[in-house]
Amino acid sequence: MSQTDLIEARPVPTESLPDFVAEHRVDAALDWLDNHPPHFIADQLARMDAVQAGMAFRLLDKDLALAVFEELEPVDQQQILQGLRDQSFRELVEGMAPDDRARMLREAPAKVAKKVLAGLSPRERRMTAALLGYPEGSAGQYMTPEVVALPRNLTVAAALAMVRAKGAGAETVYTLPVVDSGRRLTGVVELRELVLAGPDTMVSELVVTEPAFARATDSAEKAARLMRETNDINLPVVDSEDRLVGLLTIDDAVEVIEAADSEDVARQAGSAPWEGHYMAAGVFQLARYRALWLMLLLLAATLTVSVTDFFEGTLQQAAHLALFIPLLIGAGGNAGAQAATACVRALAVGEVRVSDLLGVIWRECRVGLVLGSLLASAGLVIGGLFVGPRIAVVVAITLVLICAWAATIGGTMPLLAKKLRIDPAVVSAPMVTTLVDATGLIIYFTTAKLVLGI
């Protein structure tokens, strides 16, 4: 056996932080914490119950505790805070970045929020209160107000001196907004440009004028996706009068997009989005988030039952038609779900707008016809083998029509929802599938009556 084989055959340790905490093995837990990065520790804490997570968190030193705490989701942060003594509580919330603190407080119970604000210094309290005053989900709530802003009339040497003097109190200094005497944004300059330029060069010679920026009241998701399009690592945020109020940093932008995408995925699957770690969520908690949508979809599915009952006479005259109902509604539902998913994604990344409705209808209708024709060729063969050519023709025609209809519905419903100010993901795959099931049966039985003359 080679050395490589020996290494691969060696048993891999399976013990983890929850095991050490549950068995009260403090030395082993401390050793584990010393050898793992903050994001990994945060993931383990999120998997544990509130008591065990609190015990493990209290083993961390002050600096590592703050780094781990800021990696946690707000719901997990609240659990940790509730188990801390007053002094540790104050030190932790005081050391947080203002935007992270505000994000936690937005979702915290009033009792926790009041305790956090009471434990802050006046400066931190003012910044946190200002962020909480912006609209829910806005860029203003996610930005950092701790920014080093440079006047245009500085030399590079003076600008670097200002960065050294004020940079310790800022969350980032890689992107430096440039402002006029009224603190209105006039451009940005990257720290790299200052470092590489001569000391006597004027900042005005290096500044990028007309930079991408967001209003504090703009959607945070919109601002984050703008950063992705412009490849910026920080985005200036201004108020209604173009005065600089903060920066949206890349780490917060990634979290915003991740949260938006997670919510869309949950709604596309017919579930309400939940907070916190999946492995820490209870069975009844997950069931509660899914139950409402399943009940609504079950009620909507009664349309399918009603359609089948209405065409009962048609089924009695051609009983073989019933064999292909699952095949047809499955094909239509899948075609509609594919179109809806593609459209929701295109809306999210800005590839389509509500004004593109007619273009989307024309495009998806043609896509559905192509897919339906492809499936129809297979349907002719399958139908011919099982029930004969006449019903096979009915199945083939229905596949073409139902796929074109389903793709059209799937592509347009998210756009219509957007126009009505409804989350497009809410009316995507599950709702489209349910609607297509019912209308697909109408298409099927109507086609059968016309082709078979029954």
Tab-separated table of C-alpha atoms in Angstrom:
chain	number	residue	atom	x	y	z
A	1	MET	CA	0.000	0.000	0.000
A	2	SER	CA	1.392	3.405	-1.003
A	3	GLN	CA	1.780	6.414	1.307
A	4	THR	CA	-1.143	8.089	-0.483
A	5	ASP	CA	-3.351	5.060	0.204
A	6	LEU	CA	-2.365	5.146	3.877
A	7	ILE	CA	-3.333	8.815	4.099
A	8	GLU	CA	-6.686	8.206	2.405
A	9	ALA	CA	-7.356	5.170	4.625
A	10	ARG	CA	-6.705	7.101	7.843
A	11	PRO	CA	-10.024	7.728	9.644
A	12	VAL	CA	-11.226	11.330	9.401
A	13	PRO	CA	-12.203	12.931	12.739
A	14	THR	CA	-15.949	13.337	12.894
A	15	GLU	CA	-16.206	15.284	16.141
A	16	SER	CA	-17.270	18.905	15.826
A	17	LEU	CA	-17.907	21.934	18.002
A	18	PRO	CA	-21.462	20.853	18.977
A	19	ASP	CA	-20.021	17.523	20.215
A	20	PHE	CA	-17.396	19.234	22.378
A	21	VAL	CA	-19.939	21.646	23.864
A	22	ALA	CA	-22.511	18.916	24.544
A	23	GLU	CA	-19.856	16.832	26.345
A	24	HIS	CA	-18.464	19.894	28.207
A	25	ARG	CA	-14.994	19.335	26.737
A	26	VAL	CA	-13.820	22.929	27.089
A	27	ASP	CA	-10.181	22.366	26.108
A	28	ALA	CA	-11.171	20.529	22.939
A	29	ALA	CA	-13.701	23.264	22.074
A	30	LEU	CA	-11.092	25.996	22.592
A	31	ASP	CA	-8.617	24.147	20.389
A	32	TRP	CA	-11.284	23.736	17.690
A	33	LEU	CA	-12.185	27.445	17.820
A	34	ASP	CA	-8.522	28.464	17.552
A	35	ASN	CA	-8.128	26.454	14.358
A	36	HIS	CA	-11.157	27.569	12.363
A	37	PRO	CA	-11.976	30.873	10.618
A	38	PRO	CA	-14.861	33.122	11.774
A	39	HIS	CA	-17.261	32.192	8.945
A	40	PHE	CA	-16.893	28.465	9.695
A	41	ILE	CA	-17.410	28.999	13.426
A	42	ALA	CA	-20.511	31.059	12.654
A	43	ASP	CA	-21.906	28.238	10.514
A	44	GLN	CA	-21.434	25.767	13.384
A	45	LEU	CA	-23.091	28.129	15.875
A	46	ALA	CA	-26.067	28.552	13.537
A	47	ARG	CA	-26.546	24.769	13.518
A	48	MET	CA	-26.731	24.593	17.327
A	49	ASP	CA	-29.602	25.359	19.665
A	50	ALA	CA	-29.623	28.658	21.542
A	51	VAL	CA	-28.135	27.279	24.781
A	52	GLN	CA	-25.254	25.398	23.147
A	53	ALA	CA	-24.504	28.290	20.773
A	54	GLY	CA	-24.345	30.709	23.703
A	55	MET	CA	-21.982	28.411	25.626
A	56	ALA	CA	-19.658	28.082	22.631
A	57	PHE	CA	-19.737	31.808	21.872
A	58	ARG	CA	-18.634	32.699	25.408
A	59	LEU	CA	-15.432	30.706	24.832
A	60	LEU	CA	-14.290	33.119	22.120
A	61	ASP	CA	-11.900	35.973	22.839
A	62	LYS	CA	-13.197	39.520	22.288
A	63	ASP	CA	-11.807	40.128	18.780
A	64	LEU	CA	-12.759	36.727	17.395
A	65	ALA	CA	-16.194	36.959	19.031
A	66	LEU	CA	-16.945	40.184	17.141
A	67	ALA	CA	-15.755	38.725	13.817
A	68	VAL	CA	-17.891	35.599	14.323
A	69	PHE	CA	-20.901	37.611	15.499
A	70	GLU	CA	-20.918	39.746	12.343
A	71	GLU	CA	-20.947	36.551	10.230
A	72	LEU	CA	-24.171	35.353	11.856
A	73	GLU	CA	-27.673	35.998	10.544
A	74	PRO	CA	-29.730	38.537	12.558
A	75	VAL	CA	-31.964	35.832	14.056
A	76	ASP	CA	-28.894	33.959	15.343
A	77	GLN	CA	-27.321	37.193	16.613
A	78	GLN	CA	-30.389	37.849	18.737
A	79	GLN	CA	-30.112	34.421	20.359
A	80	ILE	CA	-26.472	35.031	21.232
A	81	LEU	CA	-27.172	38.488	22.687
A	82	GLN	CA	-29.936	37.201	24.941
A	83	GLY	CA	-27.446	34.924	26.693
A	84	LEU	CA	-24.708	37.521	27.347
A	85	ARG	CA	-24.008	39.502	30.498
A	86	ASP	CA	-24.441	43.271	30.338
A	87	GLN	CA	-20.736	44.131	29.955
A	88	SER	CA	-20.139	41.553	27.214
A	89	PHE	CA	-23.398	42.624	25.582
A	90	ARG	CA	-22.329	46.290	25.434
A	91	GLU	CA	-18.844	45.529	24.142
A	92	LEU	CA	-20.207	43.332	21.393
A	93	VAL	CA	-22.857	45.707	20.044
A	94	GLU	CA	-20.536	48.719	20.356
A	95	GLY	CA	-17.905	46.982	18.244
A	96	MET	CA	-20.283	46.054	15.416
A	97	ALA	CA	-20.327	47.998	12.165
A	98	PRO	CA	-23.331	50.390	12.188
A	99	ASP	CA	-24.950	48.796	9.126
A	100	ASP	CA	-24.668	45.276	10.595
A	101	ARG	CA	-26.078	46.526	13.885
A	102	ALA	CA	-29.007	48.234	12.160
A	103	ARG	CA	-29.772	45.106	10.146
A	104	MET	CA	-29.937	43.048	13.332
A	105	LEU	CA	-32.137	45.590	15.106
A	106	ARG	CA	-34.661	45.731	12.260
A	107	GLU	CA	-35.566	42.106	12.955
A	108	ALA	CA	-35.057	42.085	16.728
A	109	PRO	CA	-37.867	42.182	19.297
A	110	ALA	CA	-38.497	45.625	20.783
A	111	LYS	CA	-36.994	44.571	24.130
A	112	VAL	CA	-33.695	43.522	22.518
A	113	ALA	CA	-33.567	46.624	20.289
A	114	LYS	CA	-34.104	48.917	23.280
A	115	LYS	CA	-31.355	47.199	25.249
A	116	VAL	CA	-28.915	47.431	22.310
A	117	LEU	CA	-29.539	51.141	21.733
A	118	ALA	CA	-29.245	51.884	25.445
A	119	GLY	CA	-25.837	50.209	25.557
A	120	LEU	CA	-24.330	52.236	22.696
A	121	SER	CA	-22.172	55.333	22.887
A	122	PRO	CA	-23.904	58.549	21.683
A	123	ARG	CA	-21.972	58.511	18.369
A	124	GLU	CA	-22.836	54.878	17.565
A	125	ARG	CA	-26.446	55.423	18.659
A	126	ARG	CA	-26.822	58.380	16.276
A	127	MET	CA	-25.436	56.428	13.310
A	128	THR	CA	-27.595	53.400	14.058
A	129	ALA	CA	-30.753	55.480	14.478
A	130	ALA	CA	-30.055	57.256	11.177
A	131	LEU	CA	-29.784	53.941	9.328
A	132	LEU	CA	-32.964	52.631	10.934
A	133	GLY	CA	-34.791	55.737	9.682
A	134	TYR	CA	-34.461	54.735	6.022
A	135	PRO	CA	-37.218	52.723	4.277
A	136	GLU	CA	-37.295	48.958	4.713
A	137	GLY	CA	-35.042	47.206	2.196
A	138	SER	CA	-33.439	50.450	1.012
A	139	ALA	CA	-29.779	51.058	0.246
A	140	GLY	CA	-29.698	53.477	3.171
A	141	GLN	CA	-30.327	50.642	5.598
A	142	TYR	CA	-27.456	48.562	4.251
A	143	MET	CA	-24.797	51.225	3.657
A	144	THR	CA	-21.990	52.101	6.032
A	145	PRO	CA	-21.991	55.749	7.134
A	146	GLU	CA	-18.333	55.492	8.219
A	147	VAL	CA	-16.678	56.902	5.107
A	148	VAL	CA	-13.496	58.867	4.364
A	149	ALA	CA	-14.549	61.585	1.888
A	150	LEU	CA	-11.900	63.698	0.156
A	151	PRO	CA	-12.148	67.320	-1.056
A	152	ARG	CA	-11.172	67.852	-4.703
A	153	ASN	CA	-8.530	70.481	-3.974
A	154	LEU	CA	-6.124	68.214	-2.063
A	155	THR	CA	-2.777	66.923	-3.226
A	156	VAL	CA	-2.192	63.172	-3.168
A	157	ALA	CA	0.122	63.572	-0.160
A	158	ALA	CA	-2.557	65.452	1.778
A	159	ALA	CA	-5.216	62.950	0.737
A	160	LEU	CA	-3.151	59.995	1.967
A	161	ALA	CA	-2.537	61.830	5.237
A	162	MET	CA	-6.303	62.223	5.645
A	163	VAL	CA	-6.834	58.511	4.935
A	164	ARG	CA	-4.254	57.612	7.587
A	165	ALA	CA	-5.875	59.950	10.102
A	166	LYS	CA	-9.491	58.904	9.532
A	167	GLY	CA	-9.230	55.469	7.947
A	168	ALA	CA	-9.228	53.531	11.216
A	169	GLY	CA	-12.777	54.687	11.867
A	170	ALA	CA	-14.047	53.784	8.387
A	171	GLU	CA	-15.314	50.385	7.279
A	172	THR	CA	-13.422	50.630	3.969
A	173	VAL	CA	-10.873	52.957	2.364
A	174	TYR	CA	-10.465	51.227	-0.985
A	175	THR	CA	-12.991	53.541	-2.624
A	176	LEU	CA	-12.774	57.198	-1.582
A	177	PRO	CA	-15.684	59.481	-2.525
A	178	VAL	CA	-14.724	62.996	-3.587
A	179	VAL	CA	-17.057	65.773	-2.461
A	180	ASP	CA	-17.417	69.551	-2.769
A	181	SER	CA	-17.756	72.038	0.072
A	182	GLY	CA	-21.428	71.075	0.531
A	183	ARG	CA	-20.523	67.346	0.765
A	184	ARG	CA	-22.182	66.726	-2.614
A	185	LEU	CA	-20.689	63.786	-4.480
A	186	THR	CA	-18.542	64.872	-7.441
A	187	GLY	CA	-16.645	61.664	-8.108
A	188	VAL	CA	-14.607	58.817	-6.634
A	189	VAL	CA	-10.944	57.897	-6.531
A	190	GLU	CA	-9.480	54.492	-5.716
A	191	LEU	CA	-6.847	54.174	-3.007
A	192	ARG	CA	-4.647	52.387	-5.541
A	193	GLU	CA	-4.572	55.497	-7.726
A	194	LEU	CA	-3.455	57.642	-4.786
A	195	VAL	CA	-0.720	55.229	-3.776
A	196	LEU	CA	0.685	55.042	-7.315
A	197	ALA	CA	0.497	58.776	-8.052
A	198	GLY	CA	3.116	61.360	-7.205
A	199	PRO	CA	2.708	63.219	-3.892
A	200	ASP	CA	2.176	66.595	-5.576
A	201	THR	CA	-0.506	65.342	-7.978
A	202	MET	CA	-3.935	66.874	-7.363
A	203	VAL	CA	-6.813	64.577	-6.446
A	204	SER	CA	-8.910	66.361	-9.095
A	205	GLU	CA	-6.610	64.892	-11.759
A	206	LEU	CA	-7.306	61.312	-10.611
A	207	VAL	CA	-10.998	61.498	-9.768
A	208	VAL	CA	-13.533	59.549	-11.822
A	209	THR	CA	-16.369	61.975	-12.460
A	210	GLU	CA	-20.006	60.847	-12.868
A	211	PRO	CA	-19.513	57.576	-10.962
A	212	ALA	CA	-22.264	55.025	-10.446
A	213	PHE	CA	-24.197	55.757	-7.264
A	214	ALA	CA	-27.455	54.951	-5.490
A	215	ARG	CA	-29.984	57.042	-3.612
A	216	ALA	CA	-30.417	56.137	0.035
A	217	THR	CA	-34.106	55.449	-0.655
A	218	ASP	CA	-33.403	53.164	-3.642
A	219	SER	CA	-33.912	49.421	-3.290
A	220	ALA	CA	-30.841	47.762	-1.794
A	221	GLU	CA	-31.232	44.913	-4.268
A	222	LYS	CA	-31.243	47.367	-7.176
A	223	ALA	CA	-28.091	49.039	-5.828
A	224	ALA	CA	-26.377	45.686	-5.287
A	225	ARG	CA	-27.130	44.534	-8.820
A	226	LEU	CA	-25.820	47.869	-10.122
A	227	MET	CA	-22.536	47.073	-8.379
A	228	ARG	CA	-22.429	43.730	-10.130
A	229	GLU	CA	-22.975	45.396	-13.495
A	230	THR	CA	-20.311	48.063	-12.925
A	231	ASN	CA	-17.840	45.734	-11.139
A	232	ASP	CA	-17.531	48.229	-8.273
A	233	ILE	CA	-16.448	46.996	-4.844
A	234	ASN	CA	-18.097	49.991	-3.146
A	235	LEU	CA	-20.995	52.150	-4.288
A	236	PRO	CA	-21.513	55.736	-3.065
A	237	VAL	CA	-24.936	56.389	-1.548
A	238	VAL	CA	-26.384	59.908	-1.633
A	239	ASP	CA	-29.487	61.648	-0.341
A	240	SER	CA	-32.107	63.504	-2.377
A	241	GLU	CA	-29.783	66.501	-2.703
A	242	ASP	CA	-26.789	64.432	-3.893
A	243	ARG	CA	-24.997	64.762	-0.550
A	244	LEU	CA	-22.851	61.767	0.342
A	245	VAL	CA	-24.335	59.737	3.199
A	246	GLY	CA	-22.449	56.447	2.941
A	247	LEU	CA	-21.072	53.560	0.913
A	248	LEU	CA	-22.650	50.230	0.028
A	249	THR	CA	-19.794	47.749	0.380
A	250	ILE	CA	-19.333	44.562	-1.635
A	251	ASP	CA	-19.866	42.245	1.347
A	252	ASP	CA	-23.244	43.826	2.087
A	253	ALA	CA	-24.159	43.813	-1.610
A	254	VAL	CA	-23.462	40.078	-1.797
A	255	GLU	CA	-25.673	39.482	1.253
A	256	VAL	CA	-28.486	41.542	-0.279
A	257	ILE	CA	-28.385	39.576	-3.541
A	258	GLU	CA	-28.131	36.258	-1.692
A	259	ALA	CA	-31.147	37.123	0.465
A	260	ALA	CA	-33.169	38.233	-2.571
A	261	ASP	CA	-32.267	35.098	-4.518
A	262	SER	CA	-33.050	32.856	-1.531
A	263	GLU	CA	-36.465	34.483	-1.196
A	264	ASP	CA	-37.154	34.040	-4.915
A	265	VAL	CA	-36.131	30.369	-4.793
A	266	ALA	CA	-38.408	29.735	-1.807
A	267	ARG	CA	-41.391	31.424	-3.435
A	268	GLN	CA	-40.778	29.706	-6.770
A	269	ALA	CA	-40.965	26.410	-4.910
A	270	GLY	CA	-44.275	27.387	-3.304
A	271	SER	CA	-42.911	28.148	0.164
A	272	ALA	CA	-42.468	31.188	2.361
A	273	PRO	CA	-38.824	32.156	2.976
A	274	TRP	CA	-37.491	31.505	6.478
A	275	GLU	CA	-34.750	33.118	8.537
A	276	GLY	CA	-31.765	31.398	10.068
A	277	HIS	CA	-29.915	28.191	9.272
A	278	TYR	CA	-31.833	25.334	7.632
A	279	MET	CA	-30.274	22.708	9.927
A	280	ALA	CA	-31.318	24.687	13.031
A	281	ALA	CA	-34.925	25.139	11.897
A	282	GLY	CA	-37.457	22.862	13.553
A	283	VAL	CA	-39.693	20.429	11.695
A	284	PHE	CA	-42.868	22.320	12.597
A	285	GLN	CA	-41.244	25.645	11.720
A	286	LEU	CA	-40.410	24.439	8.193
A	287	ALA	CA	-43.842	22.842	7.851
A	288	ARG	CA	-45.506	26.115	8.863
A	289	TYR	CA	-43.689	28.021	6.115
A	290	ARG	CA	-44.786	25.497	3.497
A	291	ALA	CA	-48.300	24.635	4.662
A	292	LEU	CA	-50.049	27.857	3.615
A	293	TRP	CA	-48.834	27.647	0.050
A	294	LEU	CA	-49.725	23.973	-0.211
A	295	MET	CA	-53.244	24.734	1.008
A	296	LEU	CA	-53.625	27.586	-1.487
A	297	LEU	CA	-52.340	25.416	-4.324
A	298	LEU	CA	-54.645	22.598	-3.256
A	299	LEU	CA	-57.628	24.933	-3.468
A	300	ALA	CA	-56.442	26.220	-6.836
A	301	ALA	CA	-56.103	22.636	-8.053
A	302	THR	CA	-59.849	22.160	-7.623
A	303	LEU	CA	-60.081	23.896	-11.012
A	304	THR	CA	-58.562	20.773	-12.511
A	305	VAL	CA	-61.167	18.606	-10.786
A	306	SER	CA	-63.960	20.866	-12.029
A	307	VAL	CA	-62.699	20.723	-15.631
A	308	THR	CA	-62.466	16.920	-15.525
A	309	ASP	CA	-65.977	16.703	-14.114
A	310	PHE	CA	-67.300	19.045	-16.828
A	311	PHE	CA	-65.866	16.842	-19.589
A	312	GLU	CA	-66.946	13.587	-17.970
A	313	GLY	CA	-69.159	12.812	-20.949
A	314	THR	CA	-66.239	13.145	-23.332
A	315	LEU	CA	-64.182	10.745	-21.207
A	316	GLN	CA	-67.011	8.192	-21.216
A	317	GLN	CA	-67.095	8.187	-25.023
A	318	ALA	CA	-63.302	7.866	-25.341
A	319	ALA	CA	-61.985	6.361	-22.124
A	320	HIS	CA	-58.455	6.111	-23.510
A	321	LEU	CA	-58.172	9.884	-23.289
A	322	ALA	CA	-57.739	9.521	-19.516
A	323	LEU	CA	-54.458	7.662	-20.016
A	324	PHE	CA	-52.699	10.768	-21.289
A	325	ILE	CA	-53.945	13.333	-18.757
A	326	PRO	CA	-50.872	12.998	-16.465
A	327	LEU	CA	-48.537	13.206	-19.458
A	328	LEU	CA	-50.150	16.337	-20.861
A	329	ILE	CA	-50.558	18.337	-17.674
A	330	GLY	CA	-47.036	17.336	-16.642
A	331	ALA	CA	-45.581	18.568	-19.935
A	332	GLY	CA	-47.579	21.795	-19.787
A	333	GLY	CA	-46.731	22.444	-16.151
A	334	ASN	CA	-43.028	21.899	-16.748
A	335	ALA	CA	-43.014	24.157	-19.816
A	336	GLY	CA	-44.783	26.893	-17.865
A	337	ALA	CA	-42.467	26.531	-14.872
A	338	GLN	CA	-39.403	26.771	-17.115
A	339	ALA	CA	-40.673	29.956	-18.726
A	340	ALA	CA	-41.660	31.484	-15.382
A	341	THR	CA	-38.285	30.716	-13.817
A	342	ALA	CA	-36.439	32.211	-16.798
A	343	CYS	CA	-38.583	35.336	-16.698
A	344	VAL	CA	-38.227	35.857	-12.928
A	345	ARG	CA	-34.475	35.538	-13.253
A	346	ALA	CA	-34.389	37.968	-16.210
A	347	LEU	CA	-36.471	40.465	-14.224
A	348	ALA	CA	-34.187	40.148	-11.209
A	349	VAL	CA	-31.015	40.900	-13.159
A	350	GLY	CA	-32.603	43.636	-15.257
A	351	GLU	CA	-32.578	41.812	-18.605
A	352	VAL	CA	-36.303	42.402	-19.139
A	353	ARG	CA	-38.707	45.097	-17.988
A	354	VAL	CA	-42.486	45.380	-17.818
A	355	SER	CA	-42.362	47.355	-21.067
A	356	ASP	CA	-41.025	44.191	-22.769
A	357	LEU	CA	-44.309	42.342	-22.156
A	358	LEU	CA	-45.335	41.981	-25.826
A	359	GLY	CA	-41.828	40.924	-26.802
A	360	VAL	CA	-41.804	38.277	-24.079
A	361	ILE	CA	-45.228	36.972	-25.155
A	362	TRP	CA	-44.086	36.632	-28.779
A	363	ARG	CA	-40.786	35.010	-27.788
A	364	GLU	CA	-42.209	32.496	-25.299
A	365	CYS	CA	-45.081	31.559	-27.602
A	366	ARG	CA	-42.601	30.597	-30.314
A	367	VAL	CA	-40.404	28.747	-27.835
A	368	GLY	CA	-43.477	26.818	-26.679
A	369	LEU	CA	-44.423	25.931	-30.241
A	370	VAL	CA	-40.945	24.563	-30.904
A	371	LEU	CA	-40.952	22.529	-27.691
A	372	GLY	CA	-44.507	21.342	-28.311
A	373	SER	CA	-43.652	20.193	-31.819
A	374	LEU	CA	-40.678	18.260	-30.473
A	375	LEU	CA	-42.809	16.571	-27.820
A	376	ALA	CA	-45.631	15.983	-30.300
A	377	SER	CA	-43.415	13.754	-32.458
A	378	ALA	CA	-42.775	11.599	-29.399
A	379	GLY	CA	-46.467	11.778	-28.451
A	380	LEU	CA	-47.504	10.403	-31.854
A	381	VAL	CA	-45.288	7.366	-31.366
A	382	ILE	CA	-46.389	6.753	-27.784
A	383	GLY	CA	-50.077	7.273	-28.569
A	384	GLY	CA	-49.880	5.067	-31.653
A	385	LEU	CA	-48.351	2.228	-29.664
A	386	PHE	CA	-50.916	2.339	-26.854
A	387	VAL	CA	-54.272	3.474	-28.259
A	388	GLY	CA	-54.100	3.929	-32.017
A	389	PRO	CA	-53.555	6.797	-34.450
A	390	ARG	CA	-56.692	8.890	-33.832
A	391	ILE	CA	-56.074	9.555	-30.153
A	392	ALA	CA	-52.340	9.832	-30.898
A	393	VAL	CA	-53.144	12.756	-33.197
A	394	VAL	CA	-55.202	14.363	-30.413
A	395	VAL	CA	-52.282	13.988	-27.994
A	396	ALA	CA	-49.805	15.422	-30.516
A	397	ILE	CA	-51.931	18.482	-31.328
A	398	THR	CA	-52.610	19.078	-27.649
A	399	LEU	CA	-48.907	18.951	-26.820
A	400	VAL	CA	-48.174	21.681	-29.356
A	401	LEU	CA	-51.001	23.884	-28.115
A	402	ILE	CA	-50.476	23.296	-24.409
A	403	CYS	CA	-46.715	23.952	-24.535
A	404	ALA	CA	-47.228	27.189	-26.471
A	405	TRP	CA	-49.930	28.282	-24.028
A	406	ALA	CA	-47.938	27.261	-20.933
A	407	ALA	CA	-44.756	29.016	-22.039
A	408	THR	CA	-46.717	32.163	-22.844
A	409	ILE	CA	-48.464	32.156	-19.467
A	410	GLY	CA	-45.246	31.330	-17.632
A	411	GLY	CA	-43.376	34.165	-19.302
A	412	THR	CA	-46.028	36.834	-18.877
A	413	MET	CA	-47.369	36.250	-15.352
A	414	PRO	CA	-44.194	37.474	-13.596
A	415	LEU	CA	-44.233	40.646	-15.732
A	416	LEU	CA	-47.889	41.295	-14.966
A	417	ALA	CA	-47.189	40.706	-11.276
A	418	LYS	CA	-44.351	43.203	-11.409
A	419	LYS	CA	-46.684	45.766	-13.000
A	420	LEU	CA	-49.188	45.209	-10.185
A	421	ARG	CA	-46.373	45.582	-7.599
A	422	ILE	CA	-46.552	41.932	-6.590
A	423	ASP	CA	-43.386	39.896	-6.083
A	424	PRO	CA	-42.954	38.055	-9.437
A	425	ALA	CA	-41.639	34.967	-7.654
A	426	VAL	CA	-44.964	34.599	-5.833
A	427	VAL	CA	-46.860	33.894	-9.061
A	428	SER	CA	-44.160	31.828	-10.706
A	429	ALA	CA	-43.708	28.069	-10.945
A	430	PRO	CA	-46.342	26.607	-8.565
A	431	MET	CA	-49.127	29.032	-9.533
A	432	VAL	CA	-48.316	28.775	-13.225
A	433	THR	CA	-48.279	24.985	-13.036
A	434	THR	CA	-51.653	24.896	-11.285
A	435	LEU	CA	-53.227	27.264	-13.811
A	436	VAL	CA	-51.774	25.387	-16.781
A	437	ASP	CA	-53.070	22.086	-15.409
A	438	ALA	CA	-56.654	23.313	-15.525
A	439	THR	CA	-56.484	25.197	-18.812
A	440	GLY	CA	-54.444	22.387	-20.370
A	441	LEU	CA	-57.287	19.956	-19.751
A	442	ILE	CA	-59.705	22.344	-21.449
A	443	ILE	CA	-57.391	22.418	-24.482
A	444	TYR	CA	-57.091	18.616	-24.438
A	445	PHE	CA	-60.785	17.810	-24.241
A	446	THR	CA	-61.739	20.526	-26.705
A	447	THR	CA	-59.193	19.181	-29.197
A	448	ALA	CA	-60.517	15.656	-28.660
A	449	LYS	CA	-64.119	16.749	-29.347
A	450	LEU	CA	-63.074	18.466	-32.570
A	451	VAL	CA	-60.777	15.720	-33.875
A	452	LEU	CA	-62.813	12.722	-32.771
A	453	GLY	CA	-66.216	14.306	-33.347
A	454	ILE	CA	-67.589	13.316	-29.946
